[in-house]
mmCIF file of C-alpha atoms in Angstrom:
data_model
loop_
_atom_site.group_PDB
_atom_site.id
_atom_site.type_symbol
_atom_site.label_atom_id
_atom_site.label_comp_id
_atom_site.label_asym_id
_atom_site.label_seq_id
_atom_site.Cartn_x
_atom_site.Cartn_y
_atom_site.Cartn_z
ATOM 1 C CA MET A 1 84.705 113.821 86.000
ATOM 2 C CA GLY A 2 87.939 114.905 87.127
ATOM 3 C CA SER A 3 87.578 118.621 86.791
ATOM 4 C CA GLU A 4 84.221 118.766 88.338
ATOM 5 C CA SER A 5 84.833 116.881 91.508
ATOM 6 C CA THR A 6 87.638 119.252 92.225
ATOM 7 C CA LYS A 7 85.859 122.249 91.575
ATOM 8 C CA ARG A 8 83.012 121.791 94.256
ATOM 9 C CA VAL A 9 82.974 120.661 97.534
ATOM 10 C CA PRO A 10 79.961 118.019 97.420
ATOM 11 C CA ALA A 11 76.904 119.296 100.198
ATOM 12 C CA TYR A 12 77.523 115.604 102.014
ATOM 13 C CA ARG A 13 80.547 117.349 103.283
ATOM 14 C CA ASN A 14 78.741 120.082 105.100
ATOM 15 C CA GLN A 15 75.951 117.906 105.935
ATOM 16 C CA SER A 16 76.011 115.231 108.699
ATOM 17 C CA GLY A 17 73.093 114.623 108.557
ATOM 18 C CA ALA A 18 71.877 113.947 105.114
ATOM 19 C CA ALA A 19 75.609 111.932 104.771
ATOM 20 C CA GLN A 20 74.047 109.535 107.124
ATOM 21 C CA ILE A 21 71.360 108.998 105.634
ATOM 22 C CA ALA A 22 72.724 108.650 101.956
ATOM 23 C CA ARG A 23 75.116 106.078 103.657
ATOM 24 C CA GLY A 24 72.384 104.139 105.485
ATOM 25 C CA GLU A 25 70.758 103.737 101.835
ATOM 26 C CA MET A 26 74.034 102.453 100.745
ATOM 27 C CA LEU A 27 74.189 100.062 103.580
ATOM 28 C CA HIS A 28 70.302 99.054 103.194
ATOM 29 C CA ALA A 29 70.609 97.871 99.111
ATOM 30 C CA LEU A 30 73.675 95.892 100.010
ATOM 31 C CA SER A 31 71.882 93.795 102.819
ATOM 32 C CA ALA A 32 69.053 93.350 99.847
ATOM 33 C CA VAL A 33 71.651 91.681 98.105
ATOM 34 C CA SER A 34 71.800 87.562 97.828
ATOM 35 C CA HIS A 35 75.327 86.850 97.782
ATOM 36 C CA THR A 36 77.796 83.963 99.578
ATOM 37 C CA SER A 37 79.202 85.416 102.804
ATOM 38 C CA PRO A 38 82.513 83.707 104.216
ATOM 39 C CA THR A 39 82.593 82.004 107.174
ATOM 40 C CA PRO A 40 85.357 83.598 109.980
ATOM 41 C CA ALA A 41 87.602 81.371 110.811
ATOM 42 C CA SER A 42 87.404 80.505 114.906
ATOM 43 C CA THR A 43 89.933 82.212 117.122
ATOM 44 C CA GLN A 44 91.305 78.527 118.328
ATOM 45 C CA LYS A 45 91.787 77.578 114.673
ATOM 46 C CA PHE A 46 93.569 81.183 113.146
ATOM 47 C CA ILE A 47 96.015 81.002 116.301
ATOM 48 C CA ASN A 48 96.633 77.260 116.167
ATOM 49 C CA GLU A 49 98.037 78.024 112.353
ATOM 50 C CA ALA A 50 99.910 81.129 113.290
ATOM 51 C CA ILE A 51 101.488 79.051 116.079
ATOM 52 C CA ARG A 52 102.494 76.304 113.380
ATOM 53 C CA ALA A 53 103.695 79.196 111.182
ATOM 54 C CA SER A 54 106.070 80.853 113.905
ATOM 55 C CA LYS A 55 109.560 80.103 113.997
ATOM 56 C CA GLU A 56 110.734 81.521 117.647
ATOM 57 C CA SER A 57 109.509 80.534 121.031
ATOM 58 C CA SER A 58 109.236 83.575 121.878
ATOM 59 C CA GLN A 59 106.885 84.569 119.092
ATOM 60 C CA VAL A 60 104.630 81.330 120.722
ATOM 61 C CA LYS A 61 104.537 82.520 123.391
ATOM 62 C CA ILE A 62 103.046 85.869 122.744
ATOM 63 C CA LEU A 63 100.767 84.447 120.269
ATOM 64 C CA ARG A 64 98.780 81.683 122.555
ATOM 65 C CA THR A 65 98.112 85.032 124.681
ATOM 66 C CA LEU A 66 95.982 85.891 122.332
ATOM 67 C CA LEU A 67 93.752 83.536 123.214
ATOM 68 C CA GLU A 68 92.687 85.430 126.126
ATOM 69 C CA PRO A 69 92.097 89.413 126.539
ATOM 70 C CA VAL A 70 94.757 91.540 125.654
ATOM 71 C CA HIS A 71 95.849 94.608 127.722
ATOM 72 C CA ALA A 72 96.427 97.475 125.924
ATOM 73 C CA LYS A 73 100.040 97.704 126.883
ATOM 74 C CA GLU A 74 100.339 94.592 125.186
ATOM 75 C CA HIS A 75 98.937 95.472 121.609
ATOM 76 C CA LYS A 76 102.069 96.500 119.750
ATOM 77 C CA VAL A 77 103.952 93.196 121.349
ATOM 78 C CA ALA A 78 100.868 91.240 120.076
ATOM 79 C CA LYS A 79 100.308 92.628 116.762
ATOM 80 C CA ARG A 80 103.804 92.484 115.772
ATOM 81 C CA ALA A 81 104.017 88.826 116.572
ATOM 82 C CA LEU A 82 100.711 88.284 114.409
ATOM 83 C CA ARG A 83 102.103 89.969 111.044
ATOM 84 C CA THR A 84 105.617 88.066 111.767
ATOM 85 C CA SER A 85 103.460 84.614 111.217
ATOM 86 C CA LEU A 86 101.068 85.946 108.606
ATOM 87 C CA ARG A 87 104.104 86.794 106.830
ATOM 88 C CA GLU A 88 105.652 83.378 107.358
ATOM 89 C CA GLN A 89 102.360 81.840 105.888
ATOM 90 C CA ARG A 90 102.615 83.979 102.891
ATOM 91 C CA LYS A 91 105.647 83.022 101.849
ATOM 92 C CA ALA A 92 104.218 79.537 101.759
ATOM 93 C CA THR A 93 101.407 80.021 99.476
ATOM 94 C CA HIS A 94 101.633 80.281 96.254
ATOM 95 C CA GLN A 95 98.341 80.167 94.701
ATOM 96 C CA ARG A 96 96.887 83.706 93.938
ATOM 97 C CA LEU A 97 93.777 84.610 95.507
ATOM 98 C CA ASP A 98 90.936 86.567 93.693
ATOM 99 C CA GLY A 99 88.324 89.032 95.346
ATOM 100 C CA SER A 100 87.382 90.200 92.129
ATOM 101 C CA HIS A 101 83.902 88.784 91.882
ATOM 102 C CA ALA A 102 83.090 89.715 95.716
ATOM 103 C CA ALA A 103 84.038 93.227 94.597
ATOM 104 C CA THR A 104 81.919 93.601 91.409
ATOM 105 C CA GLU A 105 79.125 92.406 93.427
ATOM 106 C CA ILE A 106 79.659 95.128 96.112
ATOM 107 C CA TRP A 107 80.282 97.801 93.682
ATOM 108 C CA ASN A 108 76.987 96.932 91.439
ATOM 109 C CA ALA A 109 74.722 97.179 94.272
ATOM 110 C CA LEU A 110 76.051 100.410 95.263
ATOM 111 C CA ASN A 111 75.833 102.058 91.400
ATOM 112 C CA PRO A 112 72.202 103.092 91.488
ATOM 113 C CA VAL A 113 72.494 104.344 95.191
ATOM 114 C CA LEU A 114 75.687 106.678 93.973
ATOM 115 C CA GLN A 115 73.480 107.586 91.193
ATOM 116 C CA LYS A 116 70.488 108.580 92.701
ATOM 117 C CA GLN A 117 71.966 110.265 95.329
ATOM 118 C CA ASP A 118 75.143 112.083 92.998
ATOM 119 C CA LEU A 119 77.858 110.468 95.115
ATOM 120 C CA PRO A 120 81.021 110.022 94.122
ATOM 121 C CA ARG A 121 81.527 106.915 91.257
ATOM 122 C CA GLY A 122 85.221 106.457 92.755
ATOM 123 C CA ILE A 123 86.630 103.675 94.295
ATOM 124 C CA ALA A 124 89.905 103.383 96.230
ATOM 125 C CA ALA A 125 91.911 100.220 95.171
ATOM 126 C CA TYR A 126 95.471 98.991 95.391
ATOM 127 C CA GLU A 127 97.784 96.578 93.372
ATOM 128 C CA ALA A 128 98.190 93.214 95.810
ATOM 129 C CA LEU A 129 101.450 92.386 97.104
ATOM 130 C CA PRO A 130 102.190 88.199 97.188
ATOM 131 C CA GLY A 131 100.043 86.689 99.265
ATOM 132 C CA GLU A 132 97.173 89.614 99.420
ATOM 133 C CA LEU A 133 93.929 89.118 98.161
ATOM 134 C CA SER A 134 94.245 90.413 94.524
ATOM 135 C CA ILE A 135 91.054 92.826 93.041
ATOM 136 C CA SER A 136 93.358 93.301 89.802
ATOM 137 C CA LYS A 137 90.835 92.059 87.451
ATOM 138 C CA PHE A 138 87.594 94.392 88.813
ATOM 139 C CA ALA A 139 90.182 97.338 89.174
ATOM 140 C CA THR A 140 90.608 96.917 85.225
ATOM 141 C CA SER A 141 87.462 96.447 84.211
ATOM 142 C CA SER A 142 86.257 99.312 86.243
ATOM 143 C CA LYS A 143 88.234 101.428 84.347
ATOM 144 C CA THR A 144 86.392 100.806 81.329
ATOM 145 C CA SER A 145 83.440 102.020 82.649
ATOM 146 C CA GLU A 146 82.533 105.627 83.942
ATOM 147 C CA THR A 147 84.322 104.730 87.492
ATOM 148 C CA GLU A 148 87.473 106.531 88.372
ATOM 149 C CA VAL A 149 90.096 103.930 90.253
ATOM 150 C CA TRP A 150 92.527 105.350 92.330
ATOM 151 C CA LEU A 151 95.456 103.615 93.365
ATOM 152 C CA PRO A 152 97.640 104.795 96.889
ATOM 153 C CA VAL A 153 101.210 106.036 96.077
ATOM 154 C CA VAL A 154 102.453 102.775 98.363
ATOM 155 C CA SER A 155 102.239 100.859 95.240
ATOM 156 C CA SER A 156 105.658 102.990 93.639
ATOM 157 C CA ALA A 157 107.190 103.515 96.594
ATOM 158 C CA LYS A 158 109.771 100.509 96.828
ATOM 159 C CA GLY A 159 112.038 101.010 99.700
ATOM 160 C CA ILE A 160 110.623 103.591 101.552
ATOM 161 C CA PRO A 161 109.726 102.541 104.998
ATOM 162 C CA LEU A 162 105.745 103.335 105.075
ATOM 163 C CA SER A 163 105.779 105.800 108.108
ATOM 164 C CA GLU A 164 107.475 107.733 105.973
ATOM 165 C CA LEU A 165 105.491 107.940 103.041
ATOM 166 C CA PRO A 166 102.883 110.747 102.477
ATOM 167 C CA ILE A 167 99.595 109.429 102.015
ATOM 168 C CA GLY A 168 97.720 109.996 99.075
ATOM 169 C CA PHE A 169 96.130 107.866 95.843
ATOM 170 C CA ILE A 170 96.344 108.763 91.984
ATOM 171 C CA ALA A 171 93.809 107.995 89.966
ATOM 172 C CA SER A 172 94.486 104.902 87.679
ATOM 173 C CA GLY A 173 96.383 105.770 84.955
ATOM 174 C CA GLN A 174 98.524 108.574 85.817
ATOM 175 C CA PRO A 175 101.888 108.524 86.511
ATOM 176 C CA THR A 176 102.342 106.844 89.587
ATOM 177 C CA SER A 177 106.333 107.738 90.896
ATOM 178 C CA VAL A 178 106.482 108.860 94.238
ATOM 179 C CA GLY A 179 107.194 112.821 93.301
ATOM 180 C CA ASP A 180 103.703 112.864 91.810
ATOM 181 C CA PRO A 181 100.808 115.065 92.718
ATOM 182 C CA ALA A 182 98.465 112.748 94.594
ATOM 183 C CA ARG A 183 94.879 113.635 96.752
ATOM 184 C CA ILE A 184 94.573 112.291 100.140
ATOM 185 C CA ASP A 185 90.924 112.862 99.799
ATOM 186 C CA PRO A 186 90.112 111.195 96.545
ATOM 187 C CA PRO A 187 86.328 111.736 95.132
ATOM 188 C CA VAL A 188 85.550 107.237 96.291
ATOM 189 C CA SER A 189 82.457 105.575 97.750
ATOM 190 C CA LEU A 190 84.033 102.451 98.191
ATOM 191 C CA VAL A 191 87.321 101.916 99.701
ATOM 192 C CA LEU A 192 89.139 98.200 99.267
ATOM 193 C CA VAL A 193 91.618 98.512 101.907
ATOM 194 C CA PRO A 194 94.337 95.399 101.840
ATOM 195 C CA ALA A 195 94.930 93.625 105.469
ATOM 196 C CA MET A 196 97.125 91.364 106.801
ATOM 197 C CA ALA A 197 93.882 90.072 108.469
ATOM 198 C CA VAL A 198 90.302 91.389 110.115
ATOM 199 C CA ASP A 199 87.623 90.478 112.631
ATOM 200 C CA GLU A 200 84.034 90.583 112.735
ATOM 201 C CA ASP A 201 84.137 93.804 114.966
ATOM 202 C CA GLY A 202 85.963 95.456 111.937
ATOM 203 C CA ILE A 203 89.424 95.943 113.359
ATOM 204 C CA ARG A 204 91.810 95.390 110.615
ATOM 205 C CA LEU A 205 95.606 94.187 110.891
ATOM 206 C CA GLY A 206 97.698 96.341 108.395
ATOM 207 C CA GLN A 207 101.076 96.151 107.883
ATOM 208 C CA GLY A 208 102.520 98.099 110.626
ATOM 209 C CA GLY A 209 103.907 101.077 108.570
ATOM 210 C CA GLY A 210 100.577 103.218 110.106
ATOM 211 C CA TRP A 211 100.236 104.317 106.063
ATOM 212 C CA TYR A 212 96.817 103.200 105.824
ATOM 213 C CA ASP A 213 95.730 104.581 109.092
ATOM 214 C CA ARG A 214 96.301 107.991 108.123
ATOM 215 C CA ALA A 215 95.518 107.196 104.938
ATOM 216 C CA LEU A 216 91.522 106.083 105.704
ATOM 217 C CA ALA A 217 91.338 108.736 108.499
ATOM 218 C CA ALA A 218 91.865 111.213 105.605
ATOM 219 C CA ILE A 219 89.227 109.521 103.196
ATOM 220 C CA LYS A 220 86.926 109.509 106.169
ATOM 221 C CA GLN A 221 87.017 113.078 107.175
ATOM 222 C CA ALA A 222 86.740 113.604 103.317
ATOM 223 C CA GLN A 223 84.412 111.288 102.218
ATOM 224 C CA PRO A 224 82.133 110.612 105.233
ATOM 225 C CA THR A 225 79.583 108.535 103.234
ATOM 226 C CA ALA A 226 82.557 106.250 101.873
ATOM 227 C CA LEU A 227 82.157 102.558 102.591
ATOM 228 C CA PHE A 228 85.276 100.608 103.635
ATOM 229 C CA PHE A 229 85.923 96.626 102.815
ATOM 230 C CA ALA A 230 88.866 94.882 104.442
ATOM 231 C CA ALA A 231 90.010 92.511 101.787
ATOM 232 C CA VAL A 232 91.904 89.780 103.283
ATOM 233 C CA PRO A 233 92.413 85.874 101.855
ATOM 234 C CA GLN A 234 89.818 83.739 103.796
ATOM 235 C CA ASN A 235 91.988 82.271 106.047
ATOM 236 C CA THR A 236 92.780 85.649 107.818
ATOM 237 C CA TYR A 237 89.565 86.308 108.317
ATOM 238 C CA VAL A 238 88.774 85.462 111.930
ATOM 239 C CA ASN A 239 85.878 85.723 114.652
ATOM 240 C CA ARG A 240 85.312 88.759 116.474
ATOM 241 C CA GLY A 241 87.170 89.861 119.840
ATOM 242 C CA LEU A 242 90.647 88.246 118.355
ATOM 243 C CA LEU A 243 92.639 91.225 117.181
ATOM 244 C CA PRO A 244 93.554 93.986 119.509
ATOM 245 C CA ALA A 245 92.031 97.385 118.784
ATOM 246 C CA GLU A 246 93.482 100.988 119.516
ATOM 247 C CA PRO A 247 92.160 104.839 119.141
ATOM 248 C CA HIS A 248 93.634 105.476 115.645
ATOM 249 C CA ASP A 249 92.163 102.406 113.864
ATOM 250 C CA ILE A 250 89.321 102.967 111.322
ATOM 251 C CA HIS A 251 86.945 100.470 111.755
ATOM 252 C CA MET A 252 86.036 98.105 108.375
ATOM 253 C CA ASP A 253 81.906 98.109 107.186
ATOM 254 C CA GLY A 254 82.875 94.494 105.857
ATOM 255 C CA VAL A 255 84.999 91.880 104.305
ATOM 256 C CA ILE A 256 85.574 90.706 100.937
ATOM 257 C CA THR A 257 88.053 87.394 100.472
ATOM 258 C CA GLU A 258 88.008 84.720 97.867
ATOM 259 C CA ALA A 259 85.090 82.985 99.100
ATOM 260 C CA GLY A 260 82.829 86.460 98.998
ATOM 261 C CA TRP A 261 81.998 89.137 101.245
ATOM 262 C CA ALA A 262 80.007 89.980 104.196
ATOM 263 C CA LEU A 263 79.186 93.306 106.356
ATOM 264 C CA PHE A 264 79.647 93.377 109.706
ATOM 265 C CA TYR A 265 76.235 93.118 111.024
ATOM 266 C CA PRO A 266 76.199 94.408 114.823
ATOM 267 C CA LEU A 267 77.967 97.824 112.632
ATOM 268 C CA ALA A 268 75.481 98.104 109.976
ATOM 269 C CA ALA A 269 73.043 97.770 112.276
ATOM 270 C CA SER A 270 73.813 100.306 115.038
ATOM 271 C CA PHE A 271 74.600 102.887 112.307
ATOM 272 C CA LEU A 272 71.132 102.230 110.431
ATOM 273 C CA LYS A 273 69.759 102.679 113.716
ATOM 274 C CA ARG A 274 71.469 106.145 113.655
ATOM 275 C CA THR A 275 70.507 107.089 110.326
ATOM 276 C CA GLN A 276 66.922 106.652 111.248
ATOM 277 C CA ASN A 277 66.925 108.765 114.469
ATOM 278 C CA VAL A 278 69.056 111.552 112.472
ATOM 279 C CA ALA A 279 66.022 111.390 109.376
ATOM 280 C CA GLN A 280 63.109 111.736 111.753
ATOM 281 C CA ALA A 281 64.912 114.584 114.028
ATOM 282 C CA ARG A 282 66.657 116.326 111.131
ATOM 283 C CA PRO A 283 64.434 115.931 107.359
ATOM 284 C CA ILE A 284 66.160 116.377 105.076
ATOM 285 C CA SER A 285 64.629 119.399 102.829
ATOM 286 C CA THR A 286 63.088 117.403 99.167
ATOM 287 C CA GLY A 287 64.344 120.228 97.234
ATOM 288 C CA SER A 288 67.833 118.825 97.448
ATOM 289 C CA PRO A 289 68.871 117.338 94.731
ATOM 290 C CA ARG A 290 71.173 115.298 96.984
ATOM 291 C CA TYR A 291 69.995 112.683 99.579
ATOM 292 C CA ARG A 292 66.608 112.280 97.890
ATOM 293 C CA ALA A 293 66.401 109.063 100.748
ATOM 294 C CA SER A 294 63.849 107.026 101.767
ATOM 295 C CA THR A 295 64.082 107.010 105.500
ATOM 296 C CA SER A 296 62.235 103.509 105.496
ATOM 297 C CA PHE A 297 64.413 101.115 106.650
ATOM 298 C CA PRO A 298 62.917 97.250 107.183
ATOM 299 C CA THR A 299 62.636 96.243 111.064
ATOM 300 C CA GLY A 300 65.150 93.240 111.510
ATOM 301 C CA LEU A 301 67.262 93.839 108.724
ATOM 302 C CA TYR A 302 70.136 92.666 110.668
ATOM 303 C CA PRO A 303 69.198 89.887 112.552
ATOM 304 C CA PRO A 304 71.358 88.698 115.472
ATOM 305 C CA ARG A 305 74.699 86.494 114.066
ATOM 306 C CA GLN A 306 74.855 83.551 115.466
ATOM 307 C CA SER A 307 77.366 82.163 117.949
#
C-alpha cells in the first residue's frame, strides 16, 4: 500500500470538482448513520467552569469578555486565557476518556465510499496526552485491518517547542524519533485532531504552538477529500460562536467525544449544496475509475439545528 501511494498522484488532487463530489458522498454516508450525538455545552456553563478553574483575577476578567463578541485584536489574549484555564481543568481530571467507539463508527461508515471511490484508506491519529480524549483502542484495531494509521511527529518531540518542530506524520509501526523521515502529505481520508476545545462552527482551540495549524493546512492541500474531526472531552465541545476564529484556522467537519460524534451541520449542508452545483455544472466522465459518485443527495438532509 505504501509504495503505491508514493508512486502515483491521485486523480482527486487535480480534479477539484470530482474531489468535491467524492467528499460530499462521504458526508452523505455519515449523515445516514444512526448514532449518539453529543450535546454541546452552553456558553455560560463553559465560561463558568473556566472561571472556576482560573487562579488569577486577570484571567477571570478576560474569560468574562468571551460572553461578548471578541474583537480581532483580542483573539490571542482570549485564547491564551482559555488554554490556561483548560489546562488547569485537565490537571484535576484523573478519568481517562475514550472516543474510540465514536471514531470506529465514523470509519466504518466511510469505508464503503472510500473503496468505491478508490480514496486513501488512511487515518491521521494521535497519541493522547493526559486529559485529552483517547482513541488508542481505535488506532490499535485499525492497524489490524487494511488501514494505515499515521501519527504526528509531535508524539516523540519531548522538549521541543511546537512552533519549532517541523510538521510531518509517520506511519504507525515505523520508528518515531524526530530525525526520521516524515510525510507532510500522508494519504489519509480521516483526520482526528486533538483539541483543547471546539465549537459548533468548527473552530478548534489548539495548544497554541501552531503545529497543527500548519499540519492541517498541508493535509488539506494534499488530500482535498479528507474529513477533519476534532477530538475533545465532552465538556469542551461548546455552542457555536464562542471560540475566536482567525484566518489561518482550519474548520473542522465534525467532533468526537466520549459521548458520541456529530457533523457540524451548517458546514456540511453548505458543502453538499456546493457539491450538487458542481455536479450539475461539471459532470464527471463515467469512464473514470474514480469518483463513480451519485450526485443525488436527499433534500433536507441536514435540518436546521434547534436553538
